[in-house]
Each structure stands twice: as structure tokens, then as C-alpha cells.
Coordinates of C-alpha atoms in Angstrom, one line a residue:
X1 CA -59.8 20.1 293.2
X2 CA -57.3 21.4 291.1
X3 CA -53.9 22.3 291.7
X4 CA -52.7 25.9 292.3
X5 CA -52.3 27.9 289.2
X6 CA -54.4 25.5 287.4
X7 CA -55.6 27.5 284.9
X8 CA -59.8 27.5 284.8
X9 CA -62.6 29.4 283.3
X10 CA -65.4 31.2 284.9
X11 CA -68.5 32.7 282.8
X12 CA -71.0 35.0 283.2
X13 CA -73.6 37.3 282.9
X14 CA -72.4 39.8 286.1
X15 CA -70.7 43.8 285.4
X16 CA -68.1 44.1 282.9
X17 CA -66.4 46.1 285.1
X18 CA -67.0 47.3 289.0
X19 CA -68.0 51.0 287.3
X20 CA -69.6 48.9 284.2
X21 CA -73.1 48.1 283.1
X22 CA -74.1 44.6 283.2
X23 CA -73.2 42.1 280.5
X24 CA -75.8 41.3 277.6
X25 CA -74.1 38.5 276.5
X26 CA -72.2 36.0 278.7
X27 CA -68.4 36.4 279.3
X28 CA -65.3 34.6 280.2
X29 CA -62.3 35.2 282.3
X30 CA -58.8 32.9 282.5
X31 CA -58.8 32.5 286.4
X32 CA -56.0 30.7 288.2
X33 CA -56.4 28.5 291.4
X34 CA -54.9 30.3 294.3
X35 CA -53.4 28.8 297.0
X36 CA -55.9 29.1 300.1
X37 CA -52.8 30.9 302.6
X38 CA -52.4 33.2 300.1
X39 CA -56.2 33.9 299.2
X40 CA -57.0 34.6 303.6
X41 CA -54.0 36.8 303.4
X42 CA -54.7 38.7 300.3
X43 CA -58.6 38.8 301.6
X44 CA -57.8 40.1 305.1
X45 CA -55.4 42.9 303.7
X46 CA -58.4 43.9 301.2
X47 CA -61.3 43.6 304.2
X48 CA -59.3 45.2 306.7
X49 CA -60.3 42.1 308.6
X50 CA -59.3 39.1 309.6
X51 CA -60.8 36.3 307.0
X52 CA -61.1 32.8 307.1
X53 CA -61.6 30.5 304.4
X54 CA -64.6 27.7 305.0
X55 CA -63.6 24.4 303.6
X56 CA -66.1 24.3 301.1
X57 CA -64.9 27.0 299.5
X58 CA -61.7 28.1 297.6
X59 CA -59.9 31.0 295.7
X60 CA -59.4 32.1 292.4
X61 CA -58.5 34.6 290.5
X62 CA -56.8 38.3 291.3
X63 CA -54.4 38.3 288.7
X64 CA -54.8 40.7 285.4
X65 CA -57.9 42.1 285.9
X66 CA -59.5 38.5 284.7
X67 CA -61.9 37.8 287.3
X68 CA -65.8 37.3 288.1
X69 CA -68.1 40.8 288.8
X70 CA -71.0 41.1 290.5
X71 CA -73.9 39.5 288.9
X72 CA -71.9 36.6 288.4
X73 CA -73.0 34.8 291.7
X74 CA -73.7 31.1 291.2
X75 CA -71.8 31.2 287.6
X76 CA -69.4 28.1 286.5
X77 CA -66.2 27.5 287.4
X78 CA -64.5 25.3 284.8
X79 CA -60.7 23.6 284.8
X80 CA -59.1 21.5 282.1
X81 CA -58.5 18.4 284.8
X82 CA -56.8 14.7 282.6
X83 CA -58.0 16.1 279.0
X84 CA -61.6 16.4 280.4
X85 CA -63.5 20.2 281.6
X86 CA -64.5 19.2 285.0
X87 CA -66.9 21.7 287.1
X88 CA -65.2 22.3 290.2
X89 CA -66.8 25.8 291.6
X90 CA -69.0 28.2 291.8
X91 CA -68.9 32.0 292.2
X92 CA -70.0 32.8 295.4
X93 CA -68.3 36.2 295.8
X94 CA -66.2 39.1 295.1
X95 CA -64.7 42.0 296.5
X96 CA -65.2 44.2 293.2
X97 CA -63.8 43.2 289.9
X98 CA -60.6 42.3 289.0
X99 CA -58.9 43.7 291.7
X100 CA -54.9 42.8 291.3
X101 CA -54.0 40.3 294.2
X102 CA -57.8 40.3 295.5
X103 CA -59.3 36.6 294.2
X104 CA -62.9 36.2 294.2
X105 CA -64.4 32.9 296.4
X106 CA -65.9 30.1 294.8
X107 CA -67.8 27.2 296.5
X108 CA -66.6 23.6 296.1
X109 CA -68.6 22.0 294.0
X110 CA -67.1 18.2 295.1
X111 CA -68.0 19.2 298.4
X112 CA -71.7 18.7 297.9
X113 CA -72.0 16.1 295.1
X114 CA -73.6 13.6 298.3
X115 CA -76.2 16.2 298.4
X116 CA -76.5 17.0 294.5
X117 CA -77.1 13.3 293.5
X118 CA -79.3 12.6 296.9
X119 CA -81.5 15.8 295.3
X120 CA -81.7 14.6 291.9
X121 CA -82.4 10.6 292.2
X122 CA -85.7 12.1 294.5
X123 CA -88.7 10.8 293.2
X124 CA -89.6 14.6 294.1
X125 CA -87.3 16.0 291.7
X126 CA -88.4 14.1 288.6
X127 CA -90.2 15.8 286.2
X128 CA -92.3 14.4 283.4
X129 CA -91.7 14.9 279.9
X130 CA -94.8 13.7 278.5

């Protein structure tokens, strides 16, 4: 995973804005890594709530209005990481859009890279060209 303030890009197809219509072209949004303290504490003030993060998951975002929307579920996550663009996330959720100190929750994609290369070297999963 990257390091906090890391800076990463998320993409998508979701709202433009939380009162907006939905993108017809894909965007992009500069997204820093938050630290997870930070994230459960800026979370719980916004729910109300007490939240706990689950360790296959992580924070980003909050700052600037720059942030993933709704409709941008299951969207990218991309950091610079040693010169190469490594996938590290995926949206999973929001509270609204680019609300200041409220980062959105993305799903590790390290996390499950047993089960992604366990699905794709299944003989089930290969599909024929020809």
C-alpha cells in the first residue's frame, strides 16, 4: 500500500457532483492516501456513528472537493509507487461527493491478489479466442 499523502488517481464514470447528473465521459480526481486513525475519526464525525475500518480496506480522499461520487463504485484506484502506476484500490464507497475532511473507502486490492490469480489460472475462467 502506499504511504499517507501519496498522491493517487481515481476514475470514473459516477455524478459529477452529489446534486449533478452522471458523467458521460470518464473522469479523474487527485486523491491522497489518508491515514486510517484519521479516516474512522473523520467517518464517525460524518455518520454520527461510531466506524470501523476493515483491514481490507483504506481511505482516500476528502481534501478539495477531489473525490469519487456515486456511480463510481468498483472504479480504479491508481498511485505512482517506484516510477511504475500500481492498482492498489477500488471504490467501494462514499459519503456524497467531495465532502472537505470526509474521504471516500476503497478496498485493498493486494489484499485479494491470492483470490484474483487463484480465479484467473481456473481452467473455468479461460475463454477461447478461436
Amino acid at each position: 500500500m502506499p504511504q499517507e499523502n501519496v498522491k493517487c488517481t481515481v476514475t470514473g464514470y459516477g455524478f459529477i457532483a452529489m446534486d449533478g447528473d452522471m458523467s458521460l465521459k470518464i473522469n479523474e480526481a487527485q486523491v491522497p492516501i489518508i491515514d486510517d486513525t484519521d479516516c474512522m475519526a473523520n467517518v464517525t464525525e460524518a455518520l454520527a456513528n461510531p466506524f470501523i475500518l476493515p483491514a481490507s480496506s483504506f481511505c482516500a480522499g476528502g481534501q478539495g472537493q477531489q473525490d469519487a461520487c456515486q456511480g463510481d463504485a468498483g472504479g480504479p484506484l491508481v498511485c505512482e509507487i517506484g516510477g511504475f502506476h500500481e492498482l492498489v484500490g477500488l471504490v467501494s464507497w462514499s459519503l456524497g461527493c467531495g465532502r472537505e475532511d470526509v474521504p471516500s473507502i476503497y478496498i485493498k486490492v493486494p489484499a485479494f491478489m491470492g483470490w484474483i490469480n487463484q480465479i484467473i489460472s481456473s481452467s473455468s475462467f479461460l475463454i477461447s479466442l478461436s
